[in-house]
Amino acid sequence: MLNISGIHEGFVLDHIQAGMSMQIYHDLKLDELDCTVAIIKNAKSQKMGKKDIIKVECPIDALDLDILGFIDHHITVNVIKDDIKIEKKRLELPKEVHNVISCKNPRCITSIEQELEQIFVLTDPEHEVYRCKYCETKFKR
């Protein structure tokens, strides 16, 4: 049995789709933080069959829940303080995402003006459709 030590203060990302942990690691820029990160891939799960788990020992404010909700809003975030799980956060699709995806429209102003943020707005939550704030180009998750 694999044994990863407990966390004094930090968070555990659970119910990650198997194989997605490295993408989440990079998208959340966990490699830029000065903290301990444990990635568990293909853990057995009764609910999912297999899943990934990421354990991070650093304050929860280092985590961008909007990016995480956009990547997969089914992930659960367990907040750990003083070695005890104090909160379980459920994610939802963010209403707006900044600099997570890029507009594919070559005529969009963000293609010309590189300094502009890439902003997408959730326009259809049921079908998980986002649209570019500037040109209305569709992006389906």
PDB file of C-alpha atoms in Angstrom:
ATOM      1  CA  MET A   1       0.000   0.000   0.000  1.00  0.00           C
ATOM      2  CA  LEU A   2       1.275   3.456  -0.928  1.00  0.00           C
ATOM      3  CA  ASN A   3       1.699   5.827   2.011  1.00  0.00           C
ATOM      4  CA  ILE A   4       1.827   9.602   1.499  1.00  0.00           C
ATOM      5  CA  SER A   5       2.270  11.566   4.716  1.00  0.00           C
ATOM      6  CA  GLY A   6      -0.456  13.862   6.015  1.00  0.00           C
ATOM      7  CA  ILE A   7      -0.759  17.565   5.338  1.00  0.00           C
ATOM      8  CA  HIS A   8      -0.498  20.148   8.110  1.00  0.00           C
ATOM      9  CA  GLU A   9      -1.985  23.002   6.049  1.00  0.00           C
ATOM     10  CA  GLY A  10      -3.058  22.747   2.437  1.00  0.00           C
ATOM     11  CA  PHE A  11      -5.570  21.007   0.235  1.00  0.00           C
ATOM     12  CA  VAL A  12      -6.307  17.700  -1.450  1.00  0.00           C
ATOM     13  CA  LEU A  13      -7.794  17.632  -4.939  1.00  0.00           C
ATOM     14  CA  ASP A  14      -9.837  14.448  -5.167  1.00  0.00           C
ATOM     15  CA  HIS A  15     -11.971  12.783  -7.837  1.00  0.00           C
ATOM     16  CA  ILE A  16      -9.718  13.925 -10.668  1.00  0.00           C
ATOM     17  CA  GLN A  17     -10.340  12.025 -13.883  1.00  0.00           C
ATOM     18  CA  ALA A  18      -7.557   9.424 -14.255  1.00  0.00           C
ATOM     19  CA  GLY A  19      -4.640  10.802 -16.244  1.00  0.00           C
ATOM     20  CA  MET A  20      -5.544  14.496 -15.779  1.00  0.00           C
ATOM     21  CA  SER A  21      -3.370  15.285 -12.738  1.00  0.00           C
ATOM     22  CA  MET A  22      -0.325  16.492 -14.684  1.00  0.00           C
ATOM     23  CA  GLN A  23      -2.416  18.895 -16.784  1.00  0.00           C
ATOM     24  CA  ILE A  24      -3.968  20.272 -13.603  1.00  0.00           C
ATOM     25  CA  TYR A  25      -0.511  20.539 -12.017  1.00  0.00           C
ATOM     26  CA  HIS A  26       0.657  22.729 -14.915  1.00  0.00           C
ATOM     27  CA  ASP A  27      -2.589  24.724 -15.372  1.00  0.00           C
ATOM     28  CA  LEU A  28      -2.660  25.642 -11.674  1.00  0.00           C
ATOM     29  CA  LYS A  29       1.072  26.519 -11.900  1.00  0.00           C
ATOM     30  CA  LEU A  30       1.838  24.337  -8.887  1.00  0.00           C
ATOM     31  CA  ASP A  31       5.395  23.989 -10.218  1.00  0.00           C
ATOM     32  CA  GLU A  32       5.894  27.718  -9.509  1.00  0.00           C
ATOM     33  CA  LEU A  33       4.895  27.422  -5.846  1.00  0.00           C
ATOM     34  CA  ASP A  34       7.428  26.667  -3.149  1.00  0.00           C
ATOM     35  CA  CYS A  35       5.445  23.876  -1.532  1.00  0.00           C
ATOM     36  CA  THR A  36       5.200  20.111  -1.321  1.00  0.00           C
ATOM     37  CA  VAL A  37       3.042  18.444  -3.976  1.00  0.00           C
ATOM     38  CA  ALA A  38       2.152  14.743  -4.166  1.00  0.00           C
ATOM     39  CA  ILE A  39       0.482  13.390  -7.298  1.00  0.00           C
ATOM     40  CA  ILE A  40      -1.197  10.021  -7.108  1.00  0.00           C
ATOM     41  CA  LYS A  41      -2.180   8.618 -10.493  1.00  0.00           C
ATOM     42  CA  ASN A  42      -4.642   5.824 -11.217  1.00  0.00           C
ATOM     43  CA  ALA A  43      -5.743   5.282  -7.618  1.00  0.00           C
ATOM     44  CA  LYS A  44      -8.565   2.779  -7.188  1.00  0.00           C
ATOM     45  CA  SER A  45     -11.983   4.357  -6.777  1.00  0.00           C
ATOM     46  CA  GLN A  46     -15.352   2.703  -6.209  1.00  0.00           C
ATOM     47  CA  LYS A  47     -17.123   5.711  -7.698  1.00  0.00           C
ATOM     48  CA  MET A  48     -14.875   6.309 -10.735  1.00  0.00           C
ATOM     49  CA  GLY A  49     -12.977   3.050 -11.241  1.00  0.00           C
ATOM     50  CA  LYS A  50      -9.653   4.910 -11.340  1.00  0.00           C
ATOM     51  CA  LYS A  51      -8.864   8.473 -10.327  1.00  0.00           C
ATOM     52  CA  ASP A  52      -5.979  10.847  -9.711  1.00  0.00           C
ATOM     53  CA  ILE A  53      -5.364  12.765  -6.477  1.00  0.00           C
ATOM     54  CA  ILE A  54      -3.166  15.805  -5.850  1.00  0.00           C
ATOM     55  CA  LYS A  55      -2.070  16.728  -2.322  1.00  0.00           C
ATOM     56  CA  VAL A  56      -0.579  20.194  -1.846  1.00  0.00           C
ATOM     57  CA  GLU A  57       0.918  21.574   1.335  1.00  0.00           C
ATOM     58  CA  CYS A  58       0.429  25.348   1.057  1.00  0.00           C
ATOM     59  CA  PRO A  59      -2.320  27.867   1.896  1.00  0.00           C
ATOM     60  CA  ILE A  60      -5.608  27.411   0.014  1.00  0.00           C
ATOM     61  CA  ASP A  61      -5.442  30.977  -1.337  1.00  0.00           C
ATOM     62  CA  ALA A  62      -2.699  29.775  -3.713  1.00  0.00           C
ATOM     63  CA  LEU A  63      -5.363  27.718  -5.537  1.00  0.00           C
ATOM     64  CA  ASP A  64      -7.372  29.270  -8.389  1.00  0.00           C
ATOM     65  CA  LEU A  65     -10.775  27.608  -8.032  1.00  0.00           C
ATOM     66  CA  ASP A  66     -12.036  29.170 -11.296  1.00  0.00           C
ATOM     67  CA  ILE A  67      -9.356  27.451 -13.367  1.00  0.00           C
ATOM     68  CA  LEU A  68      -9.968  24.209 -11.532  1.00  0.00           C
ATOM     69  CA  GLY A  69     -13.751  24.510 -11.999  1.00  0.00           C
ATOM     70  CA  PHE A  70     -13.249  25.130 -15.705  1.00  0.00           C
ATOM     71  CA  ILE A  71     -10.960  22.110 -16.116  1.00  0.00           C
ATOM     72  CA  ASP A  72     -13.347  19.762 -14.278  1.00  0.00           C
ATOM     73  CA  HIS A  73     -16.099  20.971 -11.957  1.00  0.00           C
ATOM     74  CA  HIS A  74     -16.560  17.440 -10.557  1.00  0.00           C
ATOM     75  CA  ILE A  75     -13.263  17.614  -8.637  1.00  0.00           C
ATOM     76  CA  THR A  76     -13.618  17.994  -4.883  1.00  0.00           C
ATOM     77  CA  VAL A  77     -11.287  20.214  -2.873  1.00  0.00           C
ATOM     78  CA  ASN A  78     -10.609  19.171   0.718  1.00  0.00           C
ATOM     79  CA  VAL A  79      -9.125  21.999   2.787  1.00  0.00           C
ATOM     80  CA  ILE A  80      -6.707  20.859   5.515  1.00  0.00           C
ATOM     81  CA  LYS A  81      -5.756  22.962   8.555  1.00  0.00           C
ATOM     82  CA  ASP A  82      -3.768  21.681  11.535  1.00  0.00           C
ATOM     83  CA  ASP A  83      -3.821  18.145  10.071  1.00  0.00           C
ATOM     84  CA  ILE A  84      -7.654  18.069   9.973  1.00  0.00           C
ATOM     85  CA  LYS A  85     -10.037  18.364   7.023  1.00  0.00           C
ATOM     86  CA  ILE A  86     -11.981  21.519   7.847  1.00  0.00           C
ATOM     87  CA  GLU A  87     -13.926  22.009   4.637  1.00  0.00           C
ATOM     88  CA  LYS A  88     -14.955  20.200   1.469  1.00  0.00           C
ATOM     89  CA  LYS A  89     -15.463  22.542  -1.474  1.00  0.00           C
ATOM     90  CA  ARG A  90     -17.555  21.598  -4.468  1.00  0.00           C
ATOM     91  CA  LEU A  91     -16.609  23.293  -7.689  1.00  0.00           C
ATOM     92  CA  GLU A  92     -18.883  24.772 -10.302  1.00  0.00           C
ATOM     93  CA  LEU A  93     -18.355  26.105 -13.780  1.00  0.00           C
ATOM     94  CA  PRO A  94     -17.008  29.654 -13.442  1.00  0.00           C
ATOM     95  CA  LYS A  95     -19.095  32.395 -15.029  1.00  0.00           C
ATOM     96  CA  GLU A  96     -15.956  33.859 -16.563  1.00  0.00           C
ATOM     97  CA  VAL A  97     -12.436  32.550 -17.199  1.00  0.00           C
ATOM     98  CA  HIS A  98      -9.352  34.677 -17.770  1.00  0.00           C
ATOM     99  CA  ASN A  99      -6.295  33.479 -19.708  1.00  0.00           C
ATOM    100  CA  VAL A 100      -7.188  29.803 -19.500  1.00  0.00           C
ATOM    101  CA  ILE A 101      -8.180  29.274 -23.124  1.00  0.00           C
ATOM    102  CA  SER A 102      -7.327  31.281 -26.240  1.00  0.00           C
ATOM    103  CA  CYS A 103      -9.723  32.544 -28.878  1.00  0.00           C
ATOM    104  CA  LYS A 104      -9.390  30.600 -32.119  1.00  0.00           C
ATOM    105  CA  ASN A 105     -10.856  33.404 -34.236  1.00  0.00           C
ATOM    106  CA  PRO A 106      -7.958  34.901 -36.249  1.00  0.00           C
ATOM    107  CA  ARG A 107      -9.890  38.178 -36.556  1.00  0.00           C
ATOM    108  CA  CYS A 108     -10.467  38.515 -32.790  1.00  0.00           C
ATOM    109  CA  ILE A 109      -8.810  41.556 -31.249  1.00  0.00           C
ATOM    110  CA  THR A 110      -6.950  39.265 -28.831  1.00  0.00           C
ATOM    111  CA  SER A 111      -5.110  37.811 -31.845  1.00  0.00           C
ATOM    112  CA  ILE A 112      -3.852  41.291 -32.747  1.00  0.00           C
ATOM    113  CA  GLU A 113      -3.457  42.915 -29.322  1.00  0.00           C
ATOM    114  CA  GLN A 114      -1.284  40.440 -27.442  1.00  0.00           C
ATOM    115  CA  GLU A 115      -1.571  42.373 -24.147  1.00  0.00           C
ATOM    116  CA  LEU A 116      -5.334  41.830 -23.899  1.00  0.00           C
ATOM    117  CA  GLU A 117      -6.550  39.148 -21.537  1.00  0.00           C
ATOM    118  CA  GLN A 118      -8.296  36.154 -23.066  1.00  0.00           C
ATOM    119  CA  ILE A 119     -11.722  36.404 -21.426  1.00  0.00           C
ATOM    120  CA  PHE A 120     -14.445  33.825 -22.000  1.00  0.00           C
ATOM    121  CA  VAL A 121     -17.951  34.070 -20.544  1.00  0.00           C
ATOM    122  CA  LEU A 122     -20.175  31.071 -19.724  1.00  0.00           C
ATOM    123  CA  THR A 123     -23.208  31.499 -21.980  1.00  0.00           C
ATOM    124  CA  ASP A 124     -24.791  28.039 -21.808  1.00  0.00           C
ATOM    125  CA  PRO A 125     -24.151  26.211 -18.513  1.00  0.00           C
ATOM    126  CA  GLU A 126     -26.203  23.173 -19.516  1.00  0.00           C
ATOM    127  CA  HIS A 127     -23.977  22.483 -22.540  1.00  0.00           C
ATOM    128  CA  GLU A 128     -20.835  24.016 -20.964  1.00  0.00           C
ATOM    129  CA  VAL A 129     -20.400  26.603 -23.722  1.00  0.00           C
ATOM    130  CA  TYR A 130     -18.166  29.636 -23.296  1.00  0.00           C
ATOM    131  CA  ARG A 131     -17.920  32.601 -25.675  1.00  0.00           C
ATOM    132  CA  CYS A 132     -15.086  35.030 -26.224  1.00  0.00           C
ATOM    133  CA  LYS A 133     -15.992  38.331 -24.579  1.00  0.00           C
ATOM    134  CA  TYR A 134     -14.649  40.311 -27.549  1.00  0.00           C
ATOM    135  CA  CYS A 135     -15.849  38.451 -30.647  1.00  0.00           C
ATOM    136  CA  GLU A 136     -18.404  35.911 -29.357  1.00  0.00           C
ATOM    137  CA  THR A 137     -16.516  32.920 -30.791  1.00  0.00           C
ATOM    138  CA  LYS A 138     -17.838  29.721 -29.151  1.00  0.00           C
ATOM    139  CA  PHE A 139     -15.756  27.298 -27.099  1.00  0.00           C
ATOM    140  CA  LYS A 140     -17.357  24.069 -25.880  1.00  0.00           C
ATOM    141  CA  ARG A 141     -15.662  22.400 -22.947  1.00  0.00           C
TER     142      ARG A 141
END
